[in-house]
XYZ file of C-alpha atoms in Angstrom:
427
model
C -9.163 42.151 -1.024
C -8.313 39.295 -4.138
C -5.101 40.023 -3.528
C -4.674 39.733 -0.137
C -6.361 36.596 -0.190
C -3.816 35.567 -3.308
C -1.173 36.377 -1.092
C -2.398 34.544 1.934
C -3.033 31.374 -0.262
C 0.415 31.338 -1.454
C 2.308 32.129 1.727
C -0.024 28.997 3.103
C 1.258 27.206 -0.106
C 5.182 28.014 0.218
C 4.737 27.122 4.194
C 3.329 23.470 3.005
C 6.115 22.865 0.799
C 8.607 24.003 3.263
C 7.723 21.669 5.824
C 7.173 18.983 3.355
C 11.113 19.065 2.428
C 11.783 19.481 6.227
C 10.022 16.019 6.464
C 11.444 14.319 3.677
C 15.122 15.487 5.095
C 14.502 13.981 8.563
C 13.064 10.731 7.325
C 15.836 10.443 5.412
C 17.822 11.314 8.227
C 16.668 9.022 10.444
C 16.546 5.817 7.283
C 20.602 6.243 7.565
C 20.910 7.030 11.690
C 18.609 3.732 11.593
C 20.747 1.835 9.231
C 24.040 2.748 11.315
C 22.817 1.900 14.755
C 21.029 -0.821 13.935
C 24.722 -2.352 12.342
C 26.637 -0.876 15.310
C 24.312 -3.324 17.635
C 24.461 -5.687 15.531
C 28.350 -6.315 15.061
C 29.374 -4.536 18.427
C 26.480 -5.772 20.930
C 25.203 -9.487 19.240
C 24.055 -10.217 22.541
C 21.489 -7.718 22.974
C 20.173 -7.436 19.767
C 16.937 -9.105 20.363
C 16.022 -7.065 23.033
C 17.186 -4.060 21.493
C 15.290 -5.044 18.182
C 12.184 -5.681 20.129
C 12.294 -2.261 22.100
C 13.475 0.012 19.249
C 10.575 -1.233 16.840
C 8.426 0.263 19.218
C 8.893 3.520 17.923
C 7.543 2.059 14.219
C 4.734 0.380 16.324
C 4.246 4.109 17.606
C 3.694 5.946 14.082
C 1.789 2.888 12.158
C -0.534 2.529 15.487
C -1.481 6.291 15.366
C -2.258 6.227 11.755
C -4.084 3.199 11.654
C -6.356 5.029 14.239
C -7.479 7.432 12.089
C -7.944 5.306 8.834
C -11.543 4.228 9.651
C -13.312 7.676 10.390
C -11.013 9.288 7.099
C -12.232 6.031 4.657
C -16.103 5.917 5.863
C -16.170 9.819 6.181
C -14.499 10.687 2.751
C -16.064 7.864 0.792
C -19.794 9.132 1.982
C -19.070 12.386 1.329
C -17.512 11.342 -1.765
C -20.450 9.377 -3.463
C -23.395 11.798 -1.736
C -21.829 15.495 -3.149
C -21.223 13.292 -6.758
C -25.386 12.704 -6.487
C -25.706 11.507 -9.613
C -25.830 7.433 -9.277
C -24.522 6.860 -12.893
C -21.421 9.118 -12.203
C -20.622 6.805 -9.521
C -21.109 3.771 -11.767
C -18.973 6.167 -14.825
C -16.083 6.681 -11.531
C -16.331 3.718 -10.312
C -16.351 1.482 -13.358
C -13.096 3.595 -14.940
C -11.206 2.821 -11.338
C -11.946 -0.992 -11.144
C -11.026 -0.926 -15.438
C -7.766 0.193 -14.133
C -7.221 -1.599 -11.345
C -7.983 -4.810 -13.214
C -5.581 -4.318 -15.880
C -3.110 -3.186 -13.759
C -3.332 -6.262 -11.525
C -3.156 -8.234 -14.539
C -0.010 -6.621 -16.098
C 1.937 -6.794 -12.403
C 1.256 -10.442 -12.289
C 2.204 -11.060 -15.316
C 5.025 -9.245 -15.504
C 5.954 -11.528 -11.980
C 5.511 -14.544 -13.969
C 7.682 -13.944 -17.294
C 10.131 -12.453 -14.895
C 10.705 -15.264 -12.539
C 10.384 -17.717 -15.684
C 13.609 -16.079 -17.453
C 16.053 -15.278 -14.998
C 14.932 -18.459 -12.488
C 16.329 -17.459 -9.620
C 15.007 -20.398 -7.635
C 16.934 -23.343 -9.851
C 19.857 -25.174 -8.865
C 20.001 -23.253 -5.358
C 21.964 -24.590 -2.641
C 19.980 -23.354 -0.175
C 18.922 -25.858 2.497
C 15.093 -25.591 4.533
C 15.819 -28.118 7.073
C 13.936 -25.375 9.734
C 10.324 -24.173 8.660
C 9.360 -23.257 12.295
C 9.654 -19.436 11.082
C 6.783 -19.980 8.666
C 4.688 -22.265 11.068
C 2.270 -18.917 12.425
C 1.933 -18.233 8.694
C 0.973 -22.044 7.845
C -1.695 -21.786 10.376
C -2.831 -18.314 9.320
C -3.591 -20.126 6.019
C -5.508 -23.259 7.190
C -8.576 -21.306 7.130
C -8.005 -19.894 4.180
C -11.294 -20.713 1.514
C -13.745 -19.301 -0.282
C -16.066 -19.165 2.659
C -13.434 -16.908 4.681
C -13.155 -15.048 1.424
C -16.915 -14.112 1.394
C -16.658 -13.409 5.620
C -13.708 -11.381 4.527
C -15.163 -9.192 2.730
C -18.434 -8.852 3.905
C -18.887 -7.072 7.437
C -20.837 -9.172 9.646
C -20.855 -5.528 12.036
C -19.602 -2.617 10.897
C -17.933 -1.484 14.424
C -16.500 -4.919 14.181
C -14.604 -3.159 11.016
C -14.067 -0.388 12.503
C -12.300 -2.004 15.552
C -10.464 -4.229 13.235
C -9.325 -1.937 10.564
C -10.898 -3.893 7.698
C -10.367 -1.319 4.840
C -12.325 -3.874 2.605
C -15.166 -3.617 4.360
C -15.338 -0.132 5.446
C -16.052 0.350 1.992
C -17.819 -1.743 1.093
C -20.481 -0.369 3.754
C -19.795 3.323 2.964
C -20.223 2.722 -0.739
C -23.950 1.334 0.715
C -24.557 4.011 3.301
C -23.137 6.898 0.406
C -25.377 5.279 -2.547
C -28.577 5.554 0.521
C -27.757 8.735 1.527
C -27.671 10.390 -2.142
C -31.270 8.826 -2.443
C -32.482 11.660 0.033
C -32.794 14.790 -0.898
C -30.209 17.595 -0.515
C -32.115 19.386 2.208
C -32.533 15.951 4.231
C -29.303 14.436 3.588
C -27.510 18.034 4.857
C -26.841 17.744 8.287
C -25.342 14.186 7.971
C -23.042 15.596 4.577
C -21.893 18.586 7.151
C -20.968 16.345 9.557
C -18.913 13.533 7.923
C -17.375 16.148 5.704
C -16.086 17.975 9.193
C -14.898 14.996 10.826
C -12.849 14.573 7.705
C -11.251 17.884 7.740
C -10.630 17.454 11.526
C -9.035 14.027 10.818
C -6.615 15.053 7.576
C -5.232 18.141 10.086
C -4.377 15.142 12.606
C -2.685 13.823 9.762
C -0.352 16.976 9.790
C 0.652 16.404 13.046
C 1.486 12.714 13.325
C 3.134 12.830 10.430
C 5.882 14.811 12.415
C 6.470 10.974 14.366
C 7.063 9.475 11.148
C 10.775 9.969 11.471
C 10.742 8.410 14.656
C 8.839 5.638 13.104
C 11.465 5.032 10.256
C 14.265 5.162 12.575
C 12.694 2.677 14.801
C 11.665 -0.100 12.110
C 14.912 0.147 10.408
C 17.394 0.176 13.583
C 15.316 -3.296 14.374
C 15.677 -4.672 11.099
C 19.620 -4.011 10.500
C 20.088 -4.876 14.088
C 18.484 -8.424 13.530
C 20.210 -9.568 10.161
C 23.017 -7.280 9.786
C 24.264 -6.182 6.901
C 24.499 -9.174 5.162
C 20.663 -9.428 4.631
C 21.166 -7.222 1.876
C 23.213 -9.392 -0.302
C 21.750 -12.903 1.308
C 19.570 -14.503 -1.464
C 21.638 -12.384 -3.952
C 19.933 -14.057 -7.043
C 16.244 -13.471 -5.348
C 16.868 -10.205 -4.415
C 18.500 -9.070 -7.877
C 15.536 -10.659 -10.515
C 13.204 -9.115 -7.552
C 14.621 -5.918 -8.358
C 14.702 -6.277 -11.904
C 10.892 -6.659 -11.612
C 10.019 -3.846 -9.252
C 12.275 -1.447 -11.525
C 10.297 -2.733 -14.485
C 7.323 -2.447 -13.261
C 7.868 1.177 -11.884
C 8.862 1.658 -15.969
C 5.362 0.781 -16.768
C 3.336 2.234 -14.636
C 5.196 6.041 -15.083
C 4.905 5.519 -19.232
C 1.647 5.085 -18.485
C 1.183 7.746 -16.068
C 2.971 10.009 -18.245
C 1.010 9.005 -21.512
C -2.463 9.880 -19.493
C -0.989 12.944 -16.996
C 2.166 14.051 -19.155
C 4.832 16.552 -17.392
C 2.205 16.993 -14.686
C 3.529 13.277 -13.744
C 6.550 15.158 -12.358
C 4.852 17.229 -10.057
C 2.687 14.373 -8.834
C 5.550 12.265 -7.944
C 7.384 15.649 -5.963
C 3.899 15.480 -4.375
C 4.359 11.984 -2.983
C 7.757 11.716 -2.384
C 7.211 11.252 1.720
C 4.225 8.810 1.080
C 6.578 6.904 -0.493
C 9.578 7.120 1.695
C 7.756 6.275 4.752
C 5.897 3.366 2.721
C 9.568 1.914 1.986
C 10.775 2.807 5.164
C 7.391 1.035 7.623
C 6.642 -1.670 4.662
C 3.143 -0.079 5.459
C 1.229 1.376 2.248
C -1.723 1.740 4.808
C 0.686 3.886 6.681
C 0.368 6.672 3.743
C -3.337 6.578 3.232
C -4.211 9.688 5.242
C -1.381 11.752 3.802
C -2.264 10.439 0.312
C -5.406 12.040 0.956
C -4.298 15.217 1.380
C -1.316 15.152 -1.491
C -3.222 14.158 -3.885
C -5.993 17.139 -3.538
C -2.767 19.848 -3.271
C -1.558 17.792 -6.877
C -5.352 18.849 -8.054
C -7.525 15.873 -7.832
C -10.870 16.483 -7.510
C -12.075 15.710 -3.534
C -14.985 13.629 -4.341
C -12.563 11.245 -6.948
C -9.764 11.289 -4.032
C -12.312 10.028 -1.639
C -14.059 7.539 -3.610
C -11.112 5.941 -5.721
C -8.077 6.072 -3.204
C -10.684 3.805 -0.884
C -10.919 1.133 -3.702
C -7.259 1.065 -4.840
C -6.648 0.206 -1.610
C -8.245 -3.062 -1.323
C -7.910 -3.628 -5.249
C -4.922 -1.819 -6.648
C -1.657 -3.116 -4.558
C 0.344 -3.632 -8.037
C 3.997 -4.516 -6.061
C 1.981 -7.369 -3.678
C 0.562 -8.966 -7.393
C 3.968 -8.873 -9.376
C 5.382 -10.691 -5.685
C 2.741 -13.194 -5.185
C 3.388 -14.995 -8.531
C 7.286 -14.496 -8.116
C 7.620 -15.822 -4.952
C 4.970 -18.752 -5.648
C 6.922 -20.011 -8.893
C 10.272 -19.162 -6.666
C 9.116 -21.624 -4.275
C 8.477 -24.411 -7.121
C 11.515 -23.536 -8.559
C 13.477 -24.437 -5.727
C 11.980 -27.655 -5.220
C 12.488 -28.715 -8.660
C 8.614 -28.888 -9.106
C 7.966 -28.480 -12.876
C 5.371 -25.750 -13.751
C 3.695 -26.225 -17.518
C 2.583 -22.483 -18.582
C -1.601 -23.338 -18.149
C -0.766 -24.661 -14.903
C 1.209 -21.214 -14.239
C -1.684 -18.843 -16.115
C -4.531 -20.704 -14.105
C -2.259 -19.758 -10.980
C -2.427 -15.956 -12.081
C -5.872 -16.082 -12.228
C -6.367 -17.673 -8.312
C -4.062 -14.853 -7.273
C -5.987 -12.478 -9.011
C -8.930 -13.640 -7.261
C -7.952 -14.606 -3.954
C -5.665 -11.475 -3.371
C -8.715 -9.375 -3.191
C -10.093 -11.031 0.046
C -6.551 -10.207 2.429
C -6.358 -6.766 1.750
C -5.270 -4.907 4.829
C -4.444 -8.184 6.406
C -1.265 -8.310 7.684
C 1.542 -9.768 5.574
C -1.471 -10.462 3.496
C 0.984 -11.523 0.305
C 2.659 -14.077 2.192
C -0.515 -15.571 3.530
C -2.490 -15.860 -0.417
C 1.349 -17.229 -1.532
C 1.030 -20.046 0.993
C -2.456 -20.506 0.069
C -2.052 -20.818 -3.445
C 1.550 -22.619 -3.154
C -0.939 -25.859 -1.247
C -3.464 -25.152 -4.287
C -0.831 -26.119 -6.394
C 1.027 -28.464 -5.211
C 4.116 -26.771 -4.397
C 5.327 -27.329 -0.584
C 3.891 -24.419 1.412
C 6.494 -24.784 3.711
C 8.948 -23.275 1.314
C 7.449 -19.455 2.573
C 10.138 -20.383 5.367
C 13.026 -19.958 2.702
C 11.905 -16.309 1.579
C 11.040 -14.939 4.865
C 14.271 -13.900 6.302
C 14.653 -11.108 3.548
C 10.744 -10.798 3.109
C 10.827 -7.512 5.302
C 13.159 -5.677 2.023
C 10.698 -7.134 -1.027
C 7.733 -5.552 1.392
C 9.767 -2.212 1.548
C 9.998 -2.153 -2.200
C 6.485 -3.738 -2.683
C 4.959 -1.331 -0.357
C 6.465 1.520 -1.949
C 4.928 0.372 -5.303
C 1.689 -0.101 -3.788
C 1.636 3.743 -2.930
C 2.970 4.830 -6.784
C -0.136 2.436 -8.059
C -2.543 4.152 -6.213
C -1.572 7.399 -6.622
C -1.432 7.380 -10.691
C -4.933 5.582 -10.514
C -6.691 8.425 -8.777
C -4.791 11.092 -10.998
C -5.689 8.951 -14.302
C -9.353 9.126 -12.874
C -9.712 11.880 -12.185
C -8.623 13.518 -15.630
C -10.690 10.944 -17.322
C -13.371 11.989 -14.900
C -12.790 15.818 -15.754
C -12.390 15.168 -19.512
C -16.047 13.374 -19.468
C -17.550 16.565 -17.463
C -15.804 19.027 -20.050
């Protein structure tokens, strides 16, 4: 009987991985179909290129739309279930207290590594580059009007939680399911069953719709990227070639530090993680959505070995507090910005700016385009001429592909760090 089982678990397991490569080789498929049909419309057809850019996204409107459906029920359900099953309130503070250690420093370290970056290789001085039209970045300007401490606080605090729900605020979905899991573990087992049983199934019914709208993310890829290419061509990828270049010096150098690390805490298991999440991270880089992956992230992460209840109460958190590309971009693209208008930046003035990004990032996440909006923010805080978002946003939609991508890599080392600290502590 042990064996048969054995055998059934592994045929399950070599099924998984074959239709995991089968993924990965039509989103990759579809990235280069994209990228040549989105050029053939764009040299061949200039005329129709709006409408076809408008009509093709679809398809990436599509795939993001059907996750972002299920990312409410998966956070609240998981995160309950999470934080009841781990009972014991000071393991939650241990968890909890180990993920926001890490997030912290590695928020610090990406926005850091932003600033020095930006600093040496200046890409913004003695630019050419004229901003005579900032109508592109006028929707953003007004986005940030409201931006304060008080829409911080509403922000992050649910006023109604169906009102999150409807909304998709990831912040404060968990911020109420931490509340509603801490209450719930307060009952005892025998009371708090039927609720446990039930949130834990919805889960598992969710994560299997995961399996099958993943199959669209192809579709989704092809979509976003035909749009893109079709709308700048393929000159957008060497437009802004000195932005684009120290951009990518930063996101490679940050990758650097953030697998030493992983491997210093995980060692060769880091390997296996990152085969684990290769399609997270393609279809992050291919939809610039990180929020795209969640659900999938989910489920990769328990097949790499995480424990469930870690998973479901640290991915949650990371999140809305670990988006390590966004940080490195918000203090480039701010001192990019003051660069090009010759505005002089002393290093207090630039270390106090680190610290308001640190802050006010927190209060955007899952807010669309969320970087650009806290860069405009703190840009006015400054000093520096907000209008100058209008200069980076042509090529904004590649530095989200790579930040996006980075996001996903963040998140996934923090659960797997926490979760063999986590094991470690129980051993």
């Amino acid at each position: 009987m042990e064996k048969i089982c054995l055998f059934s678990r592994t045929k399950i397991q070599v099924e998984v991985k074959n239709n995991n490569n089968k993924l990965f080789i039509a989103i990759i498929v579809a990235l280069i179909l994209g990228v040549i049909l989105g050029g053939i419309i764009h040299y061949q057809f200039p005329d129709s290129k709006e409408v076809f850019s408008k009509n093709i996204k679809l398809l990436g409107t599509i795939f993001i739309r059907m996750v972002q459906m299920i990312i409410a029920p998966l956070v609240f359900s998981t995160l309950v279930v999470g934080i009841a099953k781990m009972g014991d309130m000071k393991m939650v503070g241990r968890v909890g207290a180990k993920a926001m250690g890490w997030f912290i420093s590695a928020s610090l370290i990406s926005l850091l590594l932003g600033m020095v970056l930006v600093n040496t290789l200046a890409p913004g001085k003695g630019t050419n580059i004229k901003m005579d039209d900032t109508s592109s970045a006028s929707e953003l300007l007004e986005k940030t009007q409201s931006f304060s401490l008080e829409e911080f606080v509403k922000h992050v605090i649910p006023k109604s939680i169906f009102e999150a729900f409807a909304t998709n605020e990831i912040l404060q979905i968990v911020i109420f399911s931490i509340l509603f899991g801490i209450a719930l573990s307060a009952f005892s087992k025998k009371e708090a069953k039927p609720i446990l049983k039930l949130l834990d199934s919805i889960s598992h019914v969710v994560l299997k719709m995961v399996t099958y709208i993943m199959w669209v993310a192809p579709l989704g890829v092809f979509g976003a990227v035909a749009a893109a290419v079709a709308n700048y061509g393929f000159e957008i990828f060497s437009l802004y070639a000195n932005y684009l270049f120290a951009f990518a010096i930063g996101i490679i150098a940050l990758w650097i530090l953030l697998l030493f690390v992983g491997y210093l805490i995980l060692g060769p298991r880091l390997w296996t993680l990152l085969k684990r999440i290769k399609n997270p991270l393609l279809i992050a880089f291919s939809t610039t959505s990180s929020e795209a992956v969640f659900p999938k992230m989910v489920e990769e992460l328990e097949r790499f070995g995480c424990q469930p209840r870690i998973v479901s109460f640290t991915l949650p958190l990371g999140y809305s507090f670990n988006l390590d590309g966004s940080m490195m971009y918000m203090t480039f693209a701010s001192i990019f910005i003051a660069q090009v208008y010759g505005i002089d930046m002393p290093l207090d003035k630039q270390l106090t700016m680190l610290l308001v990004l640190m802050l006010t990032s927190k209060g955007v996440a899952g807010v669309p385009r969320a970087s650009l909006i806290v860069v405009v923010a703190t840009c006015a805080m400054f000093g520096i001429p907000p209008e100058g978002i209008a200069l980076i946003l042509p090529i904004d939609h590649f530095c989200d592909m790579a930040r996006s991508m980075t996001n996903v890599l963040g998140n996934a080392l923090a659960t797997s760090a926490v979760d063999k600290w986590e094991t470690k502590t129980e051993n």
